[in-house]
Amino acid sequence: MKKLWEKHWQLDQQVEAFETGDDLLLDQKLVWADVAGSLAHAAGLKEMGILSQKEFTQAKRGLLKILLLAKHGEFTLIMGDEDIHTKIENYLTDHYGQVGKKIHTGRSRNDQVLTAIRLFSKQQLFDIWVAAVHLADAFLCFAKQYEYVPMPGYTHMQKAMPSSVGMWASSLTASLLDDIVLLKAAYTLIDQSPLGSAAGYGVPIAIDRGKSAKLLGFGAVQSPSLYCQNSRGKIEAAVVAALVSLAQTVNKFASDVLLFTTSEFGFFTVANALATGSSIMPQKKNIDAAELLRSKVNIILGYYNSIVGISNNLPSGYNRDLQDTKKPFMEALAMSKQICSIAAFLVQNLKPNRENLVAAMTPEVFAAHQVFDLVTQGIPFRDAYKMAPPKAPLQGSTLQWITDVLHRSTHLGGPGNLGLNALQKKLAAERHCCHNATMQFTAAMARLGVYPASRSGGIAG
Amino acid sequence: MKKLWEKHWQLDQQVEAFETGDDLLLDQKLVWADVAGSLAHAAGLKEMGILSQKEFTQAKRGLLKILLLAKHGEFTLIMGDEDIHTKIENYLTDHYGQVGKKIHTGRSRNDQVLTAIRLFSKQQLFDIWVAAVHLADAFLCFAKQYEYVPMPGYTHMQKAMPSSVGMWASSLTASLLDDIVLLKAAYTLIDQSPLGSAAGYGVPIAIDRGKSAKLLGFGAVQSPSLYCQNSRGKIEAAVVAALVSLAQTVNKFASDVLLFTTSEFGFFTVANALATGSSIMPQKKNIDAAELLRSKVNIILGYYNSIVGISNNLPSGYNRDLQDTKKPFMEALAMSKQICSIAAFLVQNLKPNRENLVAAMTPEVFAAHQVFDLVTQGIPFRDAYKMAPPKAPLQGSTLQWITDVLHRSTHLGGPGNLGLNALQKKLAAERHCCHNATMQFTAAMARLGVYPASRSGGIAG
Amino acid sequence: MKKLWEKHWQLDQQVEAFETGDDLLLDQKLVWADVAGSLAHAAGLKEMGILSQKEFTQAKRGLLKILLLAKHGEFTLIMGDEDIHTKIENYLTDHYGQVGKKIHTGRSRNDQVLTAIRLFSKQQLFDIWVAAVHLADAFLCFAKQYEYVPMPGYTHMQKAMPSSVGMWASSLTASLLDDIVLLKAAYTLIDQSPLGSAAGYGVPIAIDRGKSAKLLGFGAVQSPSLYCQNSRGKIEAAVVAALVSLAQTVNKFASDVLLFTTSEFGFFTVANALATGSSIMPQKKNIDAAELLRSKVNIILGYYNSIVGISNNLPSGYNRDLQDTKKPFMEALAMSKQICSIAAFLVQNLKPNRENLVAAMTPEVFAAHQVFDLVTQGIPFRDAYKMAPPKAPLQGSTLQWITDVLHRSTHLGGPGNLGLNALQKKLAAERHCCHNATMQFTAAMARLGVYPASRSGGIAG
Amino acid sequence: MKKLWEKHWQLDQQVEAFETGDDLLLDQKLVWADVAGSLAHAAGLKEMGILSQKEFTQAKRGLLKILLLAKHGEFTLIMGDEDIHTKIENYLTDHYGQVGKKIHTGRSRNDQVLTAIRLFSKQQLFDIWVAAVHLADAFLCFAKQYEYVPMPGYTHMQKAMPSSVGMWASSLTASLLDDIVLLKAAYTLIDQSPLGSAAGYGVPIAIDRGKSAKLLGFGAVQSPSLYCQNSRGKIEAAVVAALVSLAQTVNKFASDVLLFTTSEFGFFTVANALATGSSIMPQKKNIDAAELLRSKVNIILGYYNSIVGISNNLPSGYNRDLQDTKKPFMEALAMSKQICSIAAFLVQNLKPNRENLVAAMTPEVFAAHQVFDLVTQGIPFRDAYKMAPPKAPLQGSTLQWITDVLHRSTHLGGPGNLGLNALQKKLAAERHCCHNATMQFTAAMARLGVYPASRSGGIAG
């Protein structure tokens, strides 16, 4: 298919294949986003009189038709289509004439691509946000259910002090709440409209960037124009850094599950629906899902490195290198959503083995507590510490006695006072905040006739 | 010096040297922070009756004395001192007896270290925040001074469209404003008090974590206890990710300066105070400072990788690996402050070469503008685009004519409407916000008698 | 399709989709490699009497049939197929009965997967090796063609001393020769047969690992068994580190091309077949291919990080995390081959602009040479250096004069003595070495009836 | 102190501090290397008649005097000294006049720095090579001592099949042997002399690069000149990639030690000399050394990223950014040597707990063996696999019975045939190869009067 810029020469085919790379697949996911961007841009052109009312109607019809075709797999990029943006303009020109030739007035592919990616990633971030809140809630439910089930606390991988299943699980909720702070900051950056920055230097016609930003549900106009292009690789990196943090939390969860389900620890059992076997050893029941949750932070970290590295040492303005941030960025987004969802499924299919956990509360776990008993008798801490570590717990490690010990740590964050209600309130606030942001975006898209919520996008009934 | 945990065995010396690593140097910078943490902890112990009023006064006197000694270089870690925390407890015990043996009641080195690092990095973040705002302001001043000095805009490293020095510089201000959003989010995470989480599982005595958090100027108590340790490597990573973003902006600036000061471009001149020569070529005037600004994002990115990598795949609870996040974290903080400051110095010593810039505005830079001229005559954009690109600008590239062209892009973010006032307002708001946060922290420290603002810390007169 | 390990429970579908990931696509490329591994393993089972001659013939027929089906797109993995290894065993069992149930005797999926990946990556490394030698040769041809075409040499992005197009291009050849040293070292590691290590702990039957290694063209048997699994993530990393080095060379080339083809430098022109245009600016001719060559080192570096990170902190033995090294590894291999090929195409379509290059040899380029002129008159170097830098070249910058200057640097590696013949000899030796290794492997595969040279694999006529 | 290039302007002090960074400390370690490079360069200048015999003698005396001063801490860089290279030239000029002004004839700081770093890192690589061989040997001794001590083999962190302490330890030897292959390849690259490449474009006088390379013990002359500079960041990266591989092996060892010494596993005990305690929990005995061995791969990986990132996207020729590769490179080298040494100490202080190990060989570990028993009775593998996994081992898990099981896996790499003798032979060959390379280098240095083997360098008696 002809390129937008095509004149008297043709790009070598081998080079074209190299330049296109995975874009044919990736761009397919951007159809709805590019249609939305084009609809908002067309509305602006109509207001300026560049598109007549009739042309605008044609543009809208054509663009929504493209969505419909895409939904049915009939708008598929093939080698030779430069990208989704070219294909859409060409479609409009082929089917509606003049309006296709006019639609690109006042924009460049640079801001067009950027707009589509921003819309797409906003949608993805909403999904991740929801999934992270959902996962945080799953941990909290688990913490509530097993709040005082005892569990040794470890440092240096050695038994340290008494802890609880509630402590363990609710720490993961707290971790996710921090991750969400980072996600929201990254969201603020991505919620800026690049549309109208053109090639990075604006256009000499009176477009209304505020209007198109509003139509697309953006929180702000990104300005000056050059910064739109210069932020490529930087804003993506900011988002992926937040996803690294999220993946770190998932990694901690998965690392613990894998250690605590070894036959040597035996603290938890995972439901069969999450276990696989071995091709050679009939006895094996492996929790591959946890291992693949554990690995993902490294994949996302690799993507982060690629994205930052690509934009380093490049001069201002668009450089084609930046296209190569698209794949790691889109994959990091998809992967993040998925690991939140699988991790939630895993925690919902996890069961503490109470007997093993109680049995693991061996005397040395209480050594520090015995020091504190001496302290309360007036012995200075360091002296108490130096007295020989006791061979046996003060009274006896019955479940009731251990539970009492847990309850003795009443300060905020101690096993006797985990602050689960406070966590629940924070989660409710996050859920609310996330819901509002999502609704605002969905409403803007709906006004344009675009329904991005379904994976492949969709059109107005 | 004896270890806090020392009993009947001794650590091998070679192993001790390995474990200590650079900690002797790094911990020296943490003296004030550990003193502050210990003061707040001691205040809590007094309230609980674990320290008598007299012991508390001794503790306070001893801790402030340590600050004074450190200020004069007389409290220096040597091989054999396990770390600053051990050295301080031992000093108190040696000089004040009982109180030294009691000061560790209700805390562990785990939360103690964490508290010191958090206080230290909060102080560093304030400095970076100030430096980033200062740098953003330097770019904005530059943008105002040369708002309409023409400069070709580039894409793919080729001349693209008319731009301006103002556009270039103000884009860097906008970039820093985004970086500050990330910094503030990371700050929120680091502004949580880990004190009292002990080894990660709390203590069986009724400490008041809210009180000590408040005394130390923290915005919140980090809870549950286990999350304090599990957030090590994660919160540091979040901070360093924000610093990567900052360093990306500095990298873009430096990359541009180095390209635009080549003799081939010749757009800017840098003052001699920033230039160095060659050992062999007498004619050389190199801008090494810009090159070393450019490189730093890669150093900080390396630190980020180390920090994230170290904490990956580790089970819950403190693991000594995490100590190895201290050096990259502290170096990333120091480096970030420095590059903001040097970059500001560089932009203040940069001068556009107006003649060269005007001469660089060759006809092809205006090709898109000519397309828009045709568009305003009613020719559809794509048709106008396909007409042969003009050999010469429509009228003539006099400075006045070029300036008029720049003014034609009146939409927000265009060269004719950079929104510099809006940027200025945002900067003022950031300056205010940063000032408030800093003052709050400094006041809390002052109440404890600690003055972290001076690099080596200090004590109350 | 049923799993090899399937018994009384079923894996949740959502979890299965998560665990399968991109494996369905990736494994498709491994069909020929797994068939080859299975053929060698079957040969061993026949020798041990575990397979009868008839069963072996069935196995061979079935496996080659699979290759044929795959070639025609009729052996395609779908969701539910666990992986290619399961699908192949199931196919044999479905079509040939007993032999399918026996083929897995004495191996595990762990060593089977590893064997297939090793064979696949050996083939890829051969292709990369050839492509790297080809690219090195393209640079050398370019160097010979323009050996004495003058070009300023730069340091700190400023003109430094006289250099030549020959110097520039031949340096890239030298760089690739170093990369090939690293490739070959990595190849040595990957050229070890893991087959028969089973799950990492061997099998209690007398398999002949040396025999199967030889049948598969491996240079050595990897031993002890546990190391086969423990080397996953490590050997892949070693290979990708070599590919990073290769990509660094390509990055240097592309970075230079992009700088030297700016209108400001104008040193080279790239043929239209490699250039693309802009959607908005009719005058643009961009060398996107060079930009996308430049970016790739960052993608490959990201993959390297993922691979190393995944295997860090994991205990000995196979962990499913390691599966996630497959995609970055396979993509890094494919990408490396492609960038060598595109870079060669680019250098073959590059033309120095002699006039611009000569014009760029301005007086200051010769300042150091004038110092040396003074040195030859007996003035100590540092004194000569301090004499005022000359305003004009000693004689005159005619092409002949400049060429003479270039010829004055007669030491090895100077512009007058680039050692192109030595480079050519080294390249010839590499070509020979690469050819031999490739032939040896291809011959081994051919003996098994497998033709991996074609991308999708193939079968004996 | 005055700069070599200093003329009519002065570098701003803040900028100088920024540019100097840690160089004052790092360069102190390069004194011997720069002296060696200067001695070889001076010898060349004497042959060319640029230095008289007397001047050469002065240069030699002065340079060796510098070594002596450095040894006694009397040649210490302070802020204002640009770097070690400037300081040395200035010292010669101050003390010996003319010869100091002549010594820089025919070289640039660019090749001078590069030469010093190469010499320094060659010496470091020899140390690492020795340490890696020593560590490999320590693992092998351990493997021999406990060759048939049973130990469960794990996959997915679950018990899989019977293994042995010998298998575990000898796998680490094999891993190191692979790492050494990579080290040697990187060594080949670093063993090229850059001396005489000057600023990257050679010099117009007839220096003999082959001669100086030989005097310095280099294996080859690096050529063309430009490649010397272009290989900065690339060759360092190649070395550090090999160090990452080494650190991966150490990480695997440490990860295993930490898991296997948990109280839950209890497979090994570590001597007290390697253990530390807790500040709060009196019972703790932590193996911090193992944790800090485990973390280092991430530090080195971070350095690798910095080094590669710094050189990416930079145009040909020296760029000052490359200076920032020095610190990560030198730290990675020092760290690698140290972790090999500490890891060897750790393995020498490790003791298997035979009873626990035998007790851990629970029935399910033998499930695959029971399948093989059925296979030998003629039942197809997959059918045998599907028979219910046995509740108990066939005969009884006495130590003798288990040992017999281990002996049944007689193929190469199985627990019954670990190939320890072959590993020993390979190690001996490596030791020989390493010894030869080291001796060759030491002899070359000794001929120059330089003794780099001592850490701070030294001079001839």
PDB file of C-alpha atoms in Angstrom, chain A residues 222-385:
ATOM      1  CA  GLN A 222       1.152  18.586  26.860  1.00  0.00           C
ATOM      2  CA  SER A 223       3.187  21.658  26.056  1.00  0.00           C
ATOM      3  CA  PRO A 224       5.512  22.991  24.653  1.00  0.00           C
ATOM      4  CA  SER A 225       5.145  20.924  21.495  1.00  0.00           C
ATOM      5  CA  LEU A 226       8.735  19.738  21.466  1.00  0.00           C
ATOM      6  CA  TYR A 227       8.301  18.169  24.876  1.00  0.00           C
ATOM      7  CA  CYS A 228       5.663  15.832  23.457  1.00  0.00           C
ATOM      8  CA  GLN A 229       8.304  14.115  21.371  1.00  0.00           C
ATOM      9  CA  ASN A 230      11.052  14.511  23.956  1.00  0.00           C
ATOM     10  CA  SER A 231       8.862  12.788  26.519  1.00  0.00           C
ATOM     11  CA  ARG A 232       8.747   9.636  24.425  1.00  0.00           C
ATOM     12  CA  GLY A 233      10.838   7.007  26.128  1.00  0.00           C
ATOM     13  CA  LYS A 234      10.639   9.062  29.311  1.00  0.00           C
ATOM     14  CA  ILE A 235       6.940   8.803  30.104  1.00  0.00           C
ATOM     15  CA  GLU A 236       6.869   5.186  28.976  1.00  0.00           C
ATOM     16  CA  ALA A 237       9.805   4.577  31.302  1.00  0.00           C
ATOM     17  CA  ALA A 238       7.966   6.249  34.180  1.00  0.00           C
ATOM     18  CA  VAL A 239       5.001   3.955  33.654  1.00  0.00           C
ATOM     19  CA  VAL A 240       7.144   0.853  33.375  1.00  0.00           C
ATOM     20  CA  ALA A 241       9.069   1.817  36.532  1.00  0.00           C
ATOM     21  CA  ALA A 242       5.748   1.760  38.371  1.00  0.00           C
ATOM     22  CA  LEU A 243       5.043  -1.629  36.816  1.00  0.00           C
ATOM     23  CA  VAL A 244       8.442  -2.865  38.007  1.00  0.00           C
ATOM     24  CA  SER A 245       7.397  -1.910  41.514  1.00  0.00           C
ATOM     25  CA  LEU A 246       4.138  -3.796  41.119  1.00  0.00           C
ATOM     26  CA  ALA A 247       6.020  -6.793  39.779  1.00  0.00           C
ATOM     27  CA  GLN A 248       8.396  -6.617  42.737  1.00  0.00           C
ATOM     28  CA  THR A 249       5.431  -7.093  45.039  1.00  0.00           C
ATOM     29  CA  VAL A 250       4.210 -10.024  42.984  1.00  0.00           C
ATOM     30  CA  ASN A 251       7.740 -11.421  42.990  1.00  0.00           C
ATOM     31  CA  LYS A 252       7.895 -11.255  46.779  1.00  0.00           C
ATOM     32  CA  PHE A 253       4.568 -13.055  47.038  1.00  0.00           C
ATOM     33  CA  ALA A 254       5.581 -15.749  44.586  1.00  0.00           C
ATOM     34  CA  SER A 255       9.040 -16.188  46.136  1.00  0.00           C
ATOM     35  CA  ASP A 256       7.441 -16.739  49.511  1.00  0.00           C
ATOM     36  CA  VAL A 257       4.820 -19.134  48.190  1.00  0.00           C
ATOM     37  CA  LEU A 258       7.504 -21.218  46.532  1.00  0.00           C
ATOM     38  CA  LEU A 259       9.642 -21.356  49.659  1.00  0.00           C
ATOM     39  CA  PHE A 260       6.743 -21.935  52.009  1.00  0.00           C
ATOM     40  CA  THR A 261       5.332 -24.764  49.881  1.00  0.00           C
ATOM     41  CA  THR A 262       8.553 -26.759  49.752  1.00  0.00           C
ATOM     42  CA  SER A 263       8.109 -30.048  51.545  1.00  0.00           C
ATOM     43  CA  GLU A 264      10.695 -28.831  54.060  1.00  0.00           C
ATOM     44  CA  PHE A 265       8.641 -25.792  55.065  1.00  0.00           C
ATOM     45  CA  GLY A 266       5.169 -27.069  54.262  1.00  0.00           C
ATOM     46  CA  PHE A 267       3.410 -23.917  55.447  1.00  0.00           C
ATOM     47  CA  PHE A 268       0.929 -23.670  52.593  1.00  0.00           C
ATOM     48  CA  THR A 269      -0.829 -25.893  50.106  1.00  0.00           C
ATOM     49  CA  VAL A 270      -1.824 -24.743  46.650  1.00  0.00           C
ATOM     50  CA  ALA A 271      -4.928 -26.071  44.957  1.00  0.00           C
ATOM     51  CA  ASN A 272      -4.380 -28.549  42.136  1.00  0.00           C
ATOM     52  CA  ALA A 273      -5.863 -26.163  39.593  1.00  0.00           C
ATOM     53  CA  LEU A 274      -2.589 -24.255  39.813  1.00  0.00           C
ATOM     54  CA  ALA A 275      -0.219 -27.209  39.819  1.00  0.00           C
ATOM     55  CA  THR A 276       1.486 -29.084  37.028  1.00  0.00           C
ATOM     56  CA  GLY A 277       3.355 -32.371  36.928  1.00  0.00           C
ATOM     57  CA  SER A 278       6.625 -33.639  35.543  1.00  0.00           C
ATOM     58  CA  SER A 279       7.229 -35.589  32.338  1.00  0.00           C
ATOM     59  CA  ILE A 280       9.512 -38.017  34.153  1.00  0.00           C
ATOM     60  CA  MET A 281       8.769 -37.963  37.888  1.00  0.00           C
ATOM     61  CA  PRO A 282       5.248 -39.185  38.653  1.00  0.00           C
ATOM     62  CA  GLN A 283       5.218 -37.800  42.206  1.00  0.00           C
ATOM     63  CA  LYS A 284       5.777 -34.163  41.265  1.00  0.00           C
ATOM     64  CA  LYS A 285       3.271 -31.412  41.891  1.00  0.00           C
ATOM     65  CA  ASN A 286       4.860 -28.160  40.859  1.00  0.00           C
ATOM     66  CA  ILE A 287       3.502 -24.655  41.187  1.00  0.00           C
ATOM     67  CA  ASP A 288       4.695 -23.385  37.842  1.00  0.00           C
ATOM     68  CA  ALA A 289       2.303 -20.470  37.983  1.00  0.00           C
ATOM     69  CA  ALA A 290       4.136 -19.094  41.024  1.00  0.00           C
ATOM     70  CA  GLU A 291       7.479 -19.523  39.297  1.00  0.00           C
ATOM     71  CA  LEU A 292       6.219 -17.655  36.254  1.00  0.00           C
ATOM     72  CA  LEU A 293       4.843 -14.922  38.492  1.00  0.00           C
ATOM     73  CA  ARG A 294       8.237 -14.696  40.153  1.00  0.00           C
ATOM     74  CA  SER A 295      10.125 -14.303  36.883  1.00  0.00           C
ATOM     75  CA  LYS A 296       8.105 -11.459  35.445  1.00  0.00           C
ATOM     76  CA  VAL A 297       9.740  -8.610  37.337  1.00  0.00           C
ATOM     77  CA  ASN A 298      12.905  -9.441  35.447  1.00  0.00           C
ATOM     78  CA  ILE A 299      11.147  -9.324  32.102  1.00  0.00           C
ATOM     79  CA  ILE A 300       9.591  -5.976  32.910  1.00  0.00           C
ATOM     80  CA  LEU A 301      12.897  -4.680  34.250  1.00  0.00           C
ATOM     81  CA  GLY A 302      14.494  -5.665  30.965  1.00  0.00           C
ATOM     82  CA  TYR A 303      11.828  -3.705  29.106  1.00  0.00           C
ATOM     83  CA  TYR A 304      12.494  -0.731  31.322  1.00  0.00           C
ATOM     84  CA  ASN A 305      16.158  -0.847  30.426  1.00  0.00           C
ATOM     85  CA  SER A 306      15.386  -1.019  26.744  1.00  0.00           C
ATOM     86  CA  ILE A 307      13.049   1.944  26.908  1.00  0.00           C
ATOM     87  CA  VAL A 308      15.390   4.185  28.877  1.00  0.00           C
ATOM     88  CA  GLY A 309      18.409   3.086  26.874  1.00  0.00           C
ATOM     89  CA  ILE A 310      16.744   3.799  23.538  1.00  0.00           C
ATOM     90  CA  SER A 311      16.037   7.408  24.367  1.00  0.00           C
ATOM     91  CA  ASN A 312      19.414   8.113  25.982  1.00  0.00           C
ATOM     92  CA  ASN A 313      21.963  10.205  24.139  1.00  0.00           C
ATOM     93  CA  LEU A 314      19.487  11.089  21.399  1.00  0.00           C
ATOM     94  CA  PRO A 315      19.079  14.713  20.388  1.00  0.00           C
ATOM     95  CA  SER A 316      15.765  16.537  20.767  1.00  0.00           C
ATOM     96  CA  GLY A 317      12.875  15.790  18.480  1.00  0.00           C
ATOM     97  CA  TYR A 318      11.444  12.591  17.140  1.00  0.00           C
ATOM     98  CA  ASN A 319      13.927   9.870  16.274  1.00  0.00           C
ATOM     99  CA  ARG A 320      12.692   6.629  14.795  1.00  0.00           C
ATOM    100  CA  ASP A 321      14.521   4.690  17.509  1.00  0.00           C
ATOM    101  CA  LEU A 322      11.594   5.605  19.718  1.00  0.00           C
ATOM    102  CA  GLN A 323       9.325   3.315  17.759  1.00  0.00           C
ATOM    103  CA  ASP A 324      11.227   0.476  19.377  1.00  0.00           C
ATOM    104  CA  THR A 325       9.867   1.498  22.769  1.00  0.00           C
ATOM    105  CA  LYS A 326       6.380   0.512  21.630  1.00  0.00           C
ATOM    106  CA  LYS A 327       6.739  -3.249  21.922  1.00  0.00           C
ATOM    107  CA  PRO A 328       8.418  -3.396  25.362  1.00  0.00           C
ATOM    108  CA  PHE A 329       5.931  -0.823  26.599  1.00  0.00           C
ATOM    109  CA  MET A 330       2.856  -2.654  25.343  1.00  0.00           C
ATOM    110  CA  GLU A 331       4.164  -5.991  26.562  1.00  0.00           C
ATOM    111  CA  ALA A 332       4.945  -4.619  30.003  1.00  0.00           C
ATOM    112  CA  LEU A 333       1.405  -3.316  30.285  1.00  0.00           C
ATOM    113  CA  ALA A 334      -0.211  -6.569  29.209  1.00  0.00           C
ATOM    114  CA  MET A 335       2.068  -8.620  31.444  1.00  0.00           C
ATOM    115  CA  SER A 336       1.354  -6.484  34.488  1.00  0.00           C
ATOM    116  CA  LYS A 337      -2.364  -6.887  34.161  1.00  0.00           C
ATOM    117  CA  GLN A 338      -1.974 -10.612  33.796  1.00  0.00           C
ATOM    118  CA  ILE A 339       0.284 -11.167  36.787  1.00  0.00           C
ATOM    119  CA  CYS A 340      -2.059  -9.247  39.068  1.00  0.00           C
ATOM    120  CA  SER A 341      -4.888 -11.432  37.958  1.00  0.00           C
ATOM    121  CA  ILE A 342      -2.983 -14.736  38.271  1.00  0.00           C
ATOM    122  CA  ALA A 343      -1.536 -13.717  41.633  1.00  0.00           C
ATOM    123  CA  ALA A 344      -5.032 -13.028  42.930  1.00  0.00           C
ATOM    124  CA  PHE A 345      -6.123 -16.442  41.696  1.00  0.00           C
ATOM    125  CA  LEU A 346      -3.140 -17.988  43.451  1.00  0.00           C
ATOM    126  CA  VAL A 347      -3.804 -16.364  46.813  1.00  0.00           C
ATOM    127  CA  GLN A 348      -7.435 -17.434  46.549  1.00  0.00           C
ATOM    128  CA  ASN A 349      -6.245 -21.000  46.073  1.00  0.00           C
ATOM    129  CA  LEU A 350      -3.741 -20.989  48.885  1.00  0.00           C
ATOM    130  CA  LYS A 351      -4.371 -22.730  52.196  1.00  0.00           C
ATOM    131  CA  PRO A 352      -2.248 -22.459  55.330  1.00  0.00           C
ATOM    132  CA  ASN A 353      -1.330 -25.776  56.921  1.00  0.00           C
ATOM    133  CA  ARG A 354      -2.067 -24.860  60.513  1.00  0.00           C
ATOM    134  CA  GLU A 355      -0.412 -27.866  62.080  1.00  0.00           C
ATOM    135  CA  ASN A 356       2.862 -27.365  60.287  1.00  0.00           C
ATOM    136  CA  LEU A 357       2.807 -23.672  61.057  1.00  0.00           C
ATOM    137  CA  VAL A 358       2.284 -24.242  64.752  1.00  0.00           C
ATOM    138  CA  ALA A 359       4.965 -26.939  64.786  1.00  0.00           C
ATOM    139  CA  ALA A 360       7.371 -24.501  63.171  1.00  0.00           C
ATOM    140  CA  MET A 361       7.060 -22.125  66.134  1.00  0.00           C
ATOM    141  CA  THR A 362      10.051 -23.725  67.838  1.00  0.00           C
ATOM    142  CA  PRO A 363      11.518 -22.289  71.026  1.00  0.00           C
ATOM    143  CA  GLU A 364      14.204 -20.123  69.421  1.00  0.00           C
ATOM    144  CA  VAL A 365      11.489 -18.078  67.717  1.00  0.00           C
ATOM    145  CA  PHE A 366      10.623 -16.715  71.145  1.00  0.00           C
ATOM    146  CA  ALA A 367      14.146 -15.867  72.271  1.00  0.00           C
ATOM    147  CA  ALA A 368      13.706 -12.138  71.771  1.00  0.00           C
ATOM    148  CA  HIS A 369      10.424 -12.285  73.635  1.00  0.00           C
ATOM    149  CA  GLN A 370      12.201 -13.804  76.595  1.00  0.00           C
ATOM    150  CA  VAL A 371      14.693 -10.966  76.469  1.00  0.00           C
ATOM    151  CA  PHE A 372      11.762  -8.564  76.668  1.00  0.00           C
ATOM    152  CA  ASP A 373      10.398 -10.491  79.631  1.00  0.00           C
ATOM    153  CA  LEU A 374      13.687  -9.842  81.395  1.00  0.00           C
ATOM    154  CA  VAL A 375      13.546  -6.209  80.297  1.00  0.00           C
ATOM    155  CA  THR A 376      10.156  -5.817  81.899  1.00  0.00           C
ATOM    156  CA  GLN A 377      11.770  -7.142  85.085  1.00  0.00           C
ATOM    157  CA  GLY A 378      14.121  -4.161  84.920  1.00  0.00           C
ATOM    158  CA  ILE A 379      17.179  -5.771  83.327  1.00  0.00           C
ATOM    159  CA  PRO A 380      18.760  -3.498  80.716  1.00  0.00           C
ATOM    160  CA  PHE A 381      18.130  -4.814  77.208  1.00  0.00           C
ATOM    161  CA  ARG A 382      21.727  -5.524  76.264  1.00  0.00           C
ATOM    162  CA  ASP A 383      22.339  -7.417  79.502  1.00  0.00           C
ATOM    163  CA  ALA A 384      19.182  -9.421  79.047  1.00  0.00           C
ATOM    164  CA  TYR A 385      20.253 -10.170  75.499  1.00  0.00           C
TER     165      TYR A 385
END
